[in-house]
Short mmCIF file of C-alpha atoms and ligand atoms in Angstrom, two decimals:
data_model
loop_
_atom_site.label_atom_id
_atom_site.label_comp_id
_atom_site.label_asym_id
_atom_site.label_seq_id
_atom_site.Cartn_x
_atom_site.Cartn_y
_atom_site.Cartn_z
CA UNK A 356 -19.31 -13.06 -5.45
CA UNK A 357 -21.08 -12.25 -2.20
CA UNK A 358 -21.03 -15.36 0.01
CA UNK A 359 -18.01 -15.99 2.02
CA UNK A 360 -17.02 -12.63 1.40
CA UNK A 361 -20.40 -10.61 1.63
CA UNK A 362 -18.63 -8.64 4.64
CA UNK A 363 -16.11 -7.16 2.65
CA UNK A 364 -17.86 -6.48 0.17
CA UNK A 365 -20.32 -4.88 2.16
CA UNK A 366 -17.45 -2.70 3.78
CA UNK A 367 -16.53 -1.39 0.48
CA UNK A 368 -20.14 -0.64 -0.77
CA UNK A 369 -20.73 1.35 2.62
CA UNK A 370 -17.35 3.04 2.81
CA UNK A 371 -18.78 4.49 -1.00
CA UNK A 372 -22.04 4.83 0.27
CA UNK A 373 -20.81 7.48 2.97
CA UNK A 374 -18.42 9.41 0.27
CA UNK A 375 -20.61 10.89 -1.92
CA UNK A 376 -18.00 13.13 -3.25
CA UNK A 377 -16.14 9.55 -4.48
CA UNK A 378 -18.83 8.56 -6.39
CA UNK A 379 -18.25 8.77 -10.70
CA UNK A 380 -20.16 11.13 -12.35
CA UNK A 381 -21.86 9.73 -15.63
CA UNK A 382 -19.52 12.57 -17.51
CA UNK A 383 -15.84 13.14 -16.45
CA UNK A 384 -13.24 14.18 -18.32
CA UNK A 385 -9.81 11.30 -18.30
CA UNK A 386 -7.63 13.80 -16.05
CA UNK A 387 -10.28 13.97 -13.42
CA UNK A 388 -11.41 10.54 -13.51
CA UNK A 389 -7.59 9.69 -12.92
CA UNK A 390 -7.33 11.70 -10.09
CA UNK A 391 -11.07 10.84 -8.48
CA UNK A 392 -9.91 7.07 -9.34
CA UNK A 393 -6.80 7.56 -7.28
CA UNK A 394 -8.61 9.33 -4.62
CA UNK A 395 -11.09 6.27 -4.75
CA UNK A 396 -8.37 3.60 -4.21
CA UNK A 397 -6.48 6.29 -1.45
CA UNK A 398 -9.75 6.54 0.25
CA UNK A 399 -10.49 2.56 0.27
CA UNK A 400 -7.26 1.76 1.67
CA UNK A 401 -6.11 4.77 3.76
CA UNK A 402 -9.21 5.22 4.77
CA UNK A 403 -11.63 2.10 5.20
CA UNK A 404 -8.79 0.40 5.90
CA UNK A 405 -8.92 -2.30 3.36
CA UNK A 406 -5.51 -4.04 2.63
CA UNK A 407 -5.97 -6.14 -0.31
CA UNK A 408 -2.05 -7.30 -0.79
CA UNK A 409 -2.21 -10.11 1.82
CA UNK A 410 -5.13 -11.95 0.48
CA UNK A 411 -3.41 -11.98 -3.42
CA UNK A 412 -0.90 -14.15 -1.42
CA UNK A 413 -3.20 -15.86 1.33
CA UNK A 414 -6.68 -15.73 0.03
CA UNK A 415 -7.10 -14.51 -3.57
CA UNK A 416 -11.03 -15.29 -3.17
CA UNK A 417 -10.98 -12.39 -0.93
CA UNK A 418 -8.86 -10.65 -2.92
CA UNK A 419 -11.28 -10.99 -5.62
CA UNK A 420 -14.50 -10.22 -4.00
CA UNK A 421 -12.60 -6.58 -3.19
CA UNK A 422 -11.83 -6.54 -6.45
CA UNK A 423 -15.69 -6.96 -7.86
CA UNK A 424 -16.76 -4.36 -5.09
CA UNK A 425 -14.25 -2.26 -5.94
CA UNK A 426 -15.36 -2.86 -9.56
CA UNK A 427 -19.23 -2.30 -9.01
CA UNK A 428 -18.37 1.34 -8.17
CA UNK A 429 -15.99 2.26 -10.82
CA UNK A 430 -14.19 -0.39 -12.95
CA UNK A 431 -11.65 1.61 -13.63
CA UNK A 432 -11.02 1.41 -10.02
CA UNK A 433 -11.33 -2.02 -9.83
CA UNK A 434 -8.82 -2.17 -12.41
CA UNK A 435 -6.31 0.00 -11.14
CA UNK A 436 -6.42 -2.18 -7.48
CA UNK A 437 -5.19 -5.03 -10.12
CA UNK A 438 -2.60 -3.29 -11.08
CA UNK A 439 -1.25 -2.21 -7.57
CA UNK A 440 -2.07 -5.62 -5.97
CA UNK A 441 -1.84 -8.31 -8.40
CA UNK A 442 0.37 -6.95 -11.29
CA UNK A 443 3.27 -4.65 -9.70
CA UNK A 444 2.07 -6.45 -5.83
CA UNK A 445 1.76 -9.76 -7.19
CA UNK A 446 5.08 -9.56 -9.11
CA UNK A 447 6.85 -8.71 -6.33
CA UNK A 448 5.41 -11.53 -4.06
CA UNK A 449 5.62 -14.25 -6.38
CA UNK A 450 8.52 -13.57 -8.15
CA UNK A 451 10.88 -12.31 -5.75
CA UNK A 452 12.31 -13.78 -2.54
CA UNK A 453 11.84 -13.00 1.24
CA UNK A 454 14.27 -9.97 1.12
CA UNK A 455 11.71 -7.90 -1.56
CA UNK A 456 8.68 -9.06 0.64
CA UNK A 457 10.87 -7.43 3.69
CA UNK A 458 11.55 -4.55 1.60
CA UNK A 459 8.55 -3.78 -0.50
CA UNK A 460 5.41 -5.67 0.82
CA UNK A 461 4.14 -2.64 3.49
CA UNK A 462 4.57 0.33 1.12
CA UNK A 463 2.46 -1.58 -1.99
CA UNK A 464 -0.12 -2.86 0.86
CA UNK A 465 -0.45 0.69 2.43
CA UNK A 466 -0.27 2.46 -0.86
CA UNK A 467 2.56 4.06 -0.09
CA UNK A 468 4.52 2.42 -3.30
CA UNK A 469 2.40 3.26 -5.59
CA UNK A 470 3.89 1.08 -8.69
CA UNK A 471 3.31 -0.52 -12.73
CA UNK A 472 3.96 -3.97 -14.12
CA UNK A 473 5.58 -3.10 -16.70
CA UNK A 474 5.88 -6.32 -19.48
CA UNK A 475 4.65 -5.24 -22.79
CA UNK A 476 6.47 -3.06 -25.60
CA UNK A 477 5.31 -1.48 -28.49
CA UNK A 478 6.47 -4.61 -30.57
CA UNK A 479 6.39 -7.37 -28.08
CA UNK A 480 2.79 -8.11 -26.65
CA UNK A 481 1.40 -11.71 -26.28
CA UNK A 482 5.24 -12.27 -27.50
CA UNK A 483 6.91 -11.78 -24.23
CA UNK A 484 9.83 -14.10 -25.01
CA UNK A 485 10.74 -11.98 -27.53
CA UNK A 486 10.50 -8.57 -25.86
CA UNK A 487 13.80 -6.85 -26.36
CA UNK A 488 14.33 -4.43 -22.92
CA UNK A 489 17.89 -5.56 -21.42
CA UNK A 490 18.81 -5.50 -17.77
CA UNK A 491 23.10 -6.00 -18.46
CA UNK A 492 25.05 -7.07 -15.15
CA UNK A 493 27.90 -4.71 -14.46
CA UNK A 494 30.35 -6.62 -11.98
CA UNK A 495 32.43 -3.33 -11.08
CA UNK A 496 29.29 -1.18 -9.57
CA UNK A 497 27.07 -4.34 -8.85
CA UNK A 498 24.31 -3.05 -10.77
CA UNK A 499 22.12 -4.19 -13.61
CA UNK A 500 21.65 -1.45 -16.25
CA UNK A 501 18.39 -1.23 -18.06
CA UNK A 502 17.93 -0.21 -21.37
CA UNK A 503 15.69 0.39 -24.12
CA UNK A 504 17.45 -0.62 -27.36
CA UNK A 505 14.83 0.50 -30.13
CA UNK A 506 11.22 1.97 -30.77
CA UNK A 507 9.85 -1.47 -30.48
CA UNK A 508 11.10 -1.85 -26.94
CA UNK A 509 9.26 1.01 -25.19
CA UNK A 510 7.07 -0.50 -22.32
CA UNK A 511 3.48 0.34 -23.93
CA UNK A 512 0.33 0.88 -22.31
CA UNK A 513 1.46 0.45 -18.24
CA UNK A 514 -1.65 0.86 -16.14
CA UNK A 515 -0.09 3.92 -13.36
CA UNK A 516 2.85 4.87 -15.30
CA UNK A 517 1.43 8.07 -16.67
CA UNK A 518 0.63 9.89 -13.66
CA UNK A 519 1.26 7.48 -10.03
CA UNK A 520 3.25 4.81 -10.36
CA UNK A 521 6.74 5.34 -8.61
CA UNK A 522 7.98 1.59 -9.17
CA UNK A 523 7.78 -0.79 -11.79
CA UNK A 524 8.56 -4.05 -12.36
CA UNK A 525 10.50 -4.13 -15.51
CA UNK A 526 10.56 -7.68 -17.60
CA UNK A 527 13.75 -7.62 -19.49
CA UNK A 528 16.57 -9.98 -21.30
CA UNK A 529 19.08 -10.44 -18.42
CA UNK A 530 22.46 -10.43 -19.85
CA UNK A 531 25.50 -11.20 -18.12
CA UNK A 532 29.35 -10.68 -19.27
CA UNK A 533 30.72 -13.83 -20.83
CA UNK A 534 33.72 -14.93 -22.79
CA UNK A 535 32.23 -15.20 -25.74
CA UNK A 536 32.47 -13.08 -29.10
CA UNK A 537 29.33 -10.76 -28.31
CA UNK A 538 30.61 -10.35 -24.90
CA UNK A 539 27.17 -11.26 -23.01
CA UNK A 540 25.10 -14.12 -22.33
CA UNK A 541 21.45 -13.55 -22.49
CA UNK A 542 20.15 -15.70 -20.15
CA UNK A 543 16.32 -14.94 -20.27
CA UNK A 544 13.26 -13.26 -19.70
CA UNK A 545 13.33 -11.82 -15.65
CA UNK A 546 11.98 -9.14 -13.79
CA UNK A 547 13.59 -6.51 -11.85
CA UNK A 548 12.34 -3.53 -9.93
CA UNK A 549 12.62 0.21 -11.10
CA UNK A 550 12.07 3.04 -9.67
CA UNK A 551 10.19 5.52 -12.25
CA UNK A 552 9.83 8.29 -9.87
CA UNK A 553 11.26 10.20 -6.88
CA UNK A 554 9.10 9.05 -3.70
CA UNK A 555 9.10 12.69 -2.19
CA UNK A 556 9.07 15.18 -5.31
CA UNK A 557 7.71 12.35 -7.66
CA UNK A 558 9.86 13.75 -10.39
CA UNK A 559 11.20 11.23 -13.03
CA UNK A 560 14.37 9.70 -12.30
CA UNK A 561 17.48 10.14 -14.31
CA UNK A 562 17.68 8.11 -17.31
CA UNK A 563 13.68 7.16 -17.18
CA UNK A 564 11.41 9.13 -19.42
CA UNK A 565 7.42 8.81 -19.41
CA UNK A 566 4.68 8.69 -21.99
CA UNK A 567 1.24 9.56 -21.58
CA UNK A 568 -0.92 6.57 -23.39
CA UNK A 569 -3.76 9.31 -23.63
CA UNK A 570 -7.25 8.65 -24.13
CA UNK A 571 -8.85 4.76 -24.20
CA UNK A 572 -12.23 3.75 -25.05
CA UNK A 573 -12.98 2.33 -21.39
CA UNK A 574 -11.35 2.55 -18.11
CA UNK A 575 -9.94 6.32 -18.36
CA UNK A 576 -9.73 6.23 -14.52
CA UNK A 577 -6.68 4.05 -15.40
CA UNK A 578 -3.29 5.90 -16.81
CA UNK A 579 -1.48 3.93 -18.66
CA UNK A 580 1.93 5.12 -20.23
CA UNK A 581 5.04 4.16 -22.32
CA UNK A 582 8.54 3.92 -20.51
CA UNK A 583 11.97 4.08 -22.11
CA UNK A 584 14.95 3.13 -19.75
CA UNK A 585 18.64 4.62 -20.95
CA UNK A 586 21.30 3.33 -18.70
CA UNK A 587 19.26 2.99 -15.43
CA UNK A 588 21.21 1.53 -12.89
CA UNK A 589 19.21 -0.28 -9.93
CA UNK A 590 21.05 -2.59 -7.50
CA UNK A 591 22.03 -6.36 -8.25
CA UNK A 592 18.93 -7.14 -5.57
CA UNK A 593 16.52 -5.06 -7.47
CA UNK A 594 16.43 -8.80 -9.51
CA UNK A 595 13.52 -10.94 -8.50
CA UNK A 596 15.39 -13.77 -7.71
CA UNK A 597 12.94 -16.77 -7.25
CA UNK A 598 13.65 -18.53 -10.27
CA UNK A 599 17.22 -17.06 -11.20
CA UNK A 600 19.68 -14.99 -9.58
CA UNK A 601 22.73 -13.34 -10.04
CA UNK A 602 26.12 -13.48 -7.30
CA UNK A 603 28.09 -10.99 -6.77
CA UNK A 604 30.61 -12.16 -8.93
CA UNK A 605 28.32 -12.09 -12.01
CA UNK A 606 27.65 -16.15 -11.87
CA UNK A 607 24.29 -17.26 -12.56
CA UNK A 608 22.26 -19.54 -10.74
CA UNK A 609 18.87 -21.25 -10.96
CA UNK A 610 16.82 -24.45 -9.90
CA UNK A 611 15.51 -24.52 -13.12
CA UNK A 612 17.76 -25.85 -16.13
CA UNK A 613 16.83 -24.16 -19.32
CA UNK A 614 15.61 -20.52 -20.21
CA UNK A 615 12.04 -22.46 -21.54
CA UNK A 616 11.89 -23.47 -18.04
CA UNK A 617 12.18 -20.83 -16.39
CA UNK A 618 10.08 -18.14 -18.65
CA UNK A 619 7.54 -20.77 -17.75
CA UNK A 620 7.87 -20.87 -14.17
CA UNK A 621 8.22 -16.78 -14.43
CA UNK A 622 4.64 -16.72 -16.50
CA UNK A 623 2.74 -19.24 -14.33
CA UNK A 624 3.23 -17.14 -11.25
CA UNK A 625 1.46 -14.71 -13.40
CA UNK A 626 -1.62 -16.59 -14.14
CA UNK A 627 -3.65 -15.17 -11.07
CA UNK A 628 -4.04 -11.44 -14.12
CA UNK A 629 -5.88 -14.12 -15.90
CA UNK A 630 -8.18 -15.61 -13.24
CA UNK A 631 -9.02 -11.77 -11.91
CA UNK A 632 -9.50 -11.26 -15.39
CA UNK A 633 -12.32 -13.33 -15.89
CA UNK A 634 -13.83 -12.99 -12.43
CA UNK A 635 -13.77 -9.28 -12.86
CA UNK A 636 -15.35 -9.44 -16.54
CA UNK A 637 -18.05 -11.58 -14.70
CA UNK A 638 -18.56 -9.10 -12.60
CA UNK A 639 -19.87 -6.22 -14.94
CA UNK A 640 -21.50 -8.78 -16.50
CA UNK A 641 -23.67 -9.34 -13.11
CA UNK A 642 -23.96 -5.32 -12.97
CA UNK A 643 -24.86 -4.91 -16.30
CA UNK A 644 -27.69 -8.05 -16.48
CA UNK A 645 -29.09 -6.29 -13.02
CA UNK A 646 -29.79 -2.77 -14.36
CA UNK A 647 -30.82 -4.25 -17.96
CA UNK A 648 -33.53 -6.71 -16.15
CA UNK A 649 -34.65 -4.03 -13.36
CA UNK A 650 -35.26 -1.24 -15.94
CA UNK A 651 -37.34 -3.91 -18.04
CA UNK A 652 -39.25 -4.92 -14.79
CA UNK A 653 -39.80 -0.77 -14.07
CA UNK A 654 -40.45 0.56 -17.24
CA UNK A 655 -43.94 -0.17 -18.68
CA UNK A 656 -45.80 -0.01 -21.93
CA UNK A 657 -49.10 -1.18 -24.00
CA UNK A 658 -51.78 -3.07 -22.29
CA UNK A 659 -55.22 -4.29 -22.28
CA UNK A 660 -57.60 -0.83 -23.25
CA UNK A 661 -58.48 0.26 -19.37
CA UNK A 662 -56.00 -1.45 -16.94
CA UNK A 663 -52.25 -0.66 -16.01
CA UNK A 664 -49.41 -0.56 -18.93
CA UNK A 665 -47.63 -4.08 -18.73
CA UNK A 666 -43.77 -4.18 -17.51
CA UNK A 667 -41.73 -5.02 -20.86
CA UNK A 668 -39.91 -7.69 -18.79
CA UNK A 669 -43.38 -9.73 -19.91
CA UNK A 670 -43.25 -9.56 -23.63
CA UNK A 671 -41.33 -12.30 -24.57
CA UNK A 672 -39.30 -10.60 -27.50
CA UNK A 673 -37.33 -8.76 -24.27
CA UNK A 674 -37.54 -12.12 -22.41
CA UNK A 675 -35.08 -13.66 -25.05
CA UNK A 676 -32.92 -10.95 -25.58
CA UNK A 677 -32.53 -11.34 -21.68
CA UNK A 678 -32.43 -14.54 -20.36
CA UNK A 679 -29.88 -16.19 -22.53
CA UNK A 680 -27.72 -12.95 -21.17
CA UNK A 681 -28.68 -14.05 -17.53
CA UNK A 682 -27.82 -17.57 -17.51
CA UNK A 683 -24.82 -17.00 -19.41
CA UNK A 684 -23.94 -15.10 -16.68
CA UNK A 685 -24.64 -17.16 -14.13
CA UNK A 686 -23.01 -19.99 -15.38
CA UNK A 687 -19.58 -17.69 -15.59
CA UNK A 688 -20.44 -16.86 -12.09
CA UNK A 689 -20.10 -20.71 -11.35
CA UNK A 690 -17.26 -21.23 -13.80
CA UNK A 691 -15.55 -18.21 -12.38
CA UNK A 692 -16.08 -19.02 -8.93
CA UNK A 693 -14.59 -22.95 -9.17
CA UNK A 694 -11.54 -21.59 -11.00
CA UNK A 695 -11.13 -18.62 -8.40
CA UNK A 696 -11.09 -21.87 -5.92
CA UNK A 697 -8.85 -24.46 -7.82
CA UNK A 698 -6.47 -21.32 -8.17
CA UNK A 699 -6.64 -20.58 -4.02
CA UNK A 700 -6.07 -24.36 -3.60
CA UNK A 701 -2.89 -24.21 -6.42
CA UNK A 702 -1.50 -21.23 -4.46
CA UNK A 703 -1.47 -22.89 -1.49
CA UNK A 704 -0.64 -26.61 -2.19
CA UNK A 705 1.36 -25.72 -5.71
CA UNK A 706 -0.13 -29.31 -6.43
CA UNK A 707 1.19 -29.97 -10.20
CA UNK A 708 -2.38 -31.48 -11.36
CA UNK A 709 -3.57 -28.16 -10.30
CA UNK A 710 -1.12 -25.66 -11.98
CA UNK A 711 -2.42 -27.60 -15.04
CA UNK A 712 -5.91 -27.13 -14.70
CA UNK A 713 -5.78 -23.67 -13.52
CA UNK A 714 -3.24 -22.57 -16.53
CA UNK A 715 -5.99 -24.13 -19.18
CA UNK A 716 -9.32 -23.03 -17.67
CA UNK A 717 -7.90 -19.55 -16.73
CA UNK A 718 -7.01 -19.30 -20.38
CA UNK A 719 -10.18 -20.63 -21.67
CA UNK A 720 -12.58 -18.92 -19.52
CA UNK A 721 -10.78 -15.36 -19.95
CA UNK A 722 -11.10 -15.31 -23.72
CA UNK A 723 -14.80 -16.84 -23.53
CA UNK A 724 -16.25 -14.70 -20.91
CA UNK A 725 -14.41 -11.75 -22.76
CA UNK A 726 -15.63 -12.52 -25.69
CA UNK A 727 -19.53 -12.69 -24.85
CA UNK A 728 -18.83 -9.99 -22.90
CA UNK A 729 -18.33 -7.77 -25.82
CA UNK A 730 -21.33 -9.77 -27.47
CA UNK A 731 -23.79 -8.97 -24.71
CA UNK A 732 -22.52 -5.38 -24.63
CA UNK A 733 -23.56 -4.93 -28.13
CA UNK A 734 -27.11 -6.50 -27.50
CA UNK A 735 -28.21 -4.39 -24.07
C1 FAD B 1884 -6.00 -1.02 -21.55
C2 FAD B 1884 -4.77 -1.84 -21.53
C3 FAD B 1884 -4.00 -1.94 -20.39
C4 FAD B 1884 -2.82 -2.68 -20.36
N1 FAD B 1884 -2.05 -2.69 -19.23
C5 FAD B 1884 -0.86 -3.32 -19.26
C6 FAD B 1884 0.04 -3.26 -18.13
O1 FAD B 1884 -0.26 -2.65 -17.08
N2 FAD B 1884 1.24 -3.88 -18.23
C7 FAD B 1884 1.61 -4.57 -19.34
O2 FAD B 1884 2.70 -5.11 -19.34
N3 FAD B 1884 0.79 -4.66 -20.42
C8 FAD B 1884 -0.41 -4.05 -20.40
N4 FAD B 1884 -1.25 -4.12 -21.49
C9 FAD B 1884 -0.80 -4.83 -22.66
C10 FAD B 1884 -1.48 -6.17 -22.89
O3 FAD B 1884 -0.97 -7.12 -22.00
C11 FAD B 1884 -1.21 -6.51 -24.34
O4 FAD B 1884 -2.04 -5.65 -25.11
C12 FAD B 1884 -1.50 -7.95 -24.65
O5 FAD B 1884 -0.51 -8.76 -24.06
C13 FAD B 1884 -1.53 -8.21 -26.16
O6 FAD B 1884 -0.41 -7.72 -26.77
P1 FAD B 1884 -0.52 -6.77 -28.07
O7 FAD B 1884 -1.46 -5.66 -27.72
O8 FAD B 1884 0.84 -6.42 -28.52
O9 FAD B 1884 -1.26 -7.69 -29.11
P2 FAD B 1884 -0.56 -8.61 -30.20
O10 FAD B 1884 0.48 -9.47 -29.59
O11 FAD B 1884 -0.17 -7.73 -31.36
O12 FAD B 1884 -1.79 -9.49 -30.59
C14 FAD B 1884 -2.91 -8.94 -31.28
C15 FAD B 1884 -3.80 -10.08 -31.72
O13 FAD B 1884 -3.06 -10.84 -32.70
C16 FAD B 1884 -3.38 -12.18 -32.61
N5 FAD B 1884 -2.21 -13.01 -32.35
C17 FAD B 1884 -0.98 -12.57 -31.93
N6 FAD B 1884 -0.14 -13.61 -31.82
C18 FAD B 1884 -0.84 -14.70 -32.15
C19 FAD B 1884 -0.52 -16.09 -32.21
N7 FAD B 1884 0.68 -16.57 -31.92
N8 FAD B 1884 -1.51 -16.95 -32.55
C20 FAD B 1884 -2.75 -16.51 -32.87
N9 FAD B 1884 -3.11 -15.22 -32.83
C21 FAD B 1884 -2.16 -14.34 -32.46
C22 FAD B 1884 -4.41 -12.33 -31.53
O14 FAD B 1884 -5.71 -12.23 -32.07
C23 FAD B 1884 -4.16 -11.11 -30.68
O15 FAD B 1884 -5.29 -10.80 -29.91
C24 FAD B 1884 -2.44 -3.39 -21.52
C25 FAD B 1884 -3.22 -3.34 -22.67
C26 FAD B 1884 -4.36 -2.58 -22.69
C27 FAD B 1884 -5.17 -2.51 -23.96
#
């Protein structure tokens, strides 16, 4: 990314550079590269001061340039910030109203809320219409109860629910009481925040109970975990109200006239996971093209009989292998950048031609870069 944001960035390398102790070591086993991956993102924010949350609203360039830094020295780490700023912080912002920024935007900046975003279930994953979770109005307490109904429903793989998170935003069916036969109205897919953990003992709260995901292929600095929710009651304004909300009478309100609507509205907010997404997968692609092509420069072998062993980076059998991988890259690096800037200008100017364009190449260019991605890996 560099550019703009080369002082940032350079913050975050030096802040690394100085802490030694913060650094990965090529073998760690998942416990301790959760806790040295917490300890990074404690460090980065307690410490160097770095307080991503403000950009994801104001500047999500910035935001992302922290996150590729971040990234360059453990991506688990860089994930995890994602998770705290752009999933559980970015769910918050966008989908709530000025009363959850009051309430909740200092503790997730300052770390201090550590928290999950917590939308898929065992049986509901690109399927998020049809996830099953409720959050059921109750006019006499004015609470919403949460519950999971079945198997299917538990909340699977939530990056910081096994070990940090103390928050989550839940997505969930919203019913209400209504007149009808079944006694609710389901009016949609919303989110609502619930809190997994006590902030001072960090034991689990009543009615919550906590999976461990366990090991992962990649990114074991990350611990993701499985929620169930039986009969957890969180205040009517735990609802992030910015598309829908619920009175204190139990009447339902909204700007937006259908459930399609407003599942869309809900998901679009959500688009910026993609666009880190396939920023941050360009990332380790710029890492991973920089130690393959410096090694090859380095490391010599054969030669004309008397003079010095020729760098492999000459023969042209390496030169192929590499170069297509290079200007792939940099071409992401371009793509990435322009829809890392059409999606600062949407967030700003909520310009409908934009919203478009960022919703279809945010799509596209996740599941292509992702996709090479995994190609390259295989080749290097
Ligand atoms: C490491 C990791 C961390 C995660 N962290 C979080 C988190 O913090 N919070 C969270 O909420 N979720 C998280 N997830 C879940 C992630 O968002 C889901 O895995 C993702 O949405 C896909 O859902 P699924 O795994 O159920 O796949 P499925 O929905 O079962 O899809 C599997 C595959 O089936 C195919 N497929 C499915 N439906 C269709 C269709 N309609 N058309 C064509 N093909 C289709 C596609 O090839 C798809 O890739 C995480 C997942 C992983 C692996």
């Amino acid at each position: 990314m560099r550019g703009k944001y080369r002082e940032i960035q350079e913050k975050i390398y030096e802040y690394f550079h100085a802490r030694p102790e913060l650094q990965t070591p090529l073998e760690i086993l998942k416990d301790e590269h959760r806790e040295l991956c917490w300890r990074q993102m404690y460090g980065l924010i307690k410490e160097a001061g770095i307080r991503p949350l403000k950009y994801v609203v104001e500047d999500p360039g910035k935001y992302f340039a922290i996150v590729e830094a971040a990234g360059a020295v453990d991506i688990s780490l860089g994930i995890k910030l994602g998770v705290q700023y752009s999933l559980w912080g970015g769910s918050v912002i966008n989908l709530g109203t000025k009363k959850h920024k009051d309430k909740y935007f200092e503790g997730i900046d300052s770390l201090d809320y550590p928290g999950c975003f917590a939308m898929t279930e065992l049986h509901h994953g690109s399927n998020v219409q049809g996830l099953q979770t409720v959050a059921t109005f109750d006019p006499i307490t004015d609470e919403f109860i949460i519950n999971t109904p079945s198997d299917g429903a538990i909340k699977w793989w939530i990056g910081n629910a096994a070990v940090h998170g103390k928050f989550a935003s839940v997505f969930a069916k919203l019913m209400l009481p209504a007149q009808d036969a079944k006694g609710v109205s389901d009016m949609g897919v919303h989110a609502f925040i619930v809190p997994l953990r006590d902030l001072k003992t960090h034991q689990e709260l009543p009615g919550i109970e906590i999976h461990d995901c366990g090991h992962k292929v990649g990114l074991n600095g990350v611990d993701n975990g499985a929620l169930r929710f039986t009969s957890v009651r969180i205040p009517r304004d735990n609802l992030l109200n910015r598309f829908g909300d619920v009175s204190r009478d139990g009447k339902y309100t909204s700007s937006l006239p259908t459930i399609n609507k407003r599942f869309a509205a809900t998901l679009g907010e959500l688009v910026g996971g993609r666009v880190s997404l396939a920023s941050s997968s360009t990332s380790i692609l710029k890492v991973a093209n920089a130690i393959a092509i410096r090694y090859s420069l380095l490391r010599q072998q054969f030669g004309p009989p008397n003079q010095p062993e020729v760098s492999i980076l000459d023969y042209q059998s390496q030169q192929h292998k590499l170069m297509p991988m290079l200007a792939s890259t940099y071409a992401f690096h371009f793509a990435t950048s322009y829809l890392v800037e059409i999606y600062s200008q949407m967030k700003t100017t909520h310009a409908e031609q934009l919203v478009g364009d960022v919703h279809g190449l945010s799509a596209g260019l996740k599941a292509y870069v992702t996709f090479l991605y995994s190609e390259i890996f295989e080749c290097l």
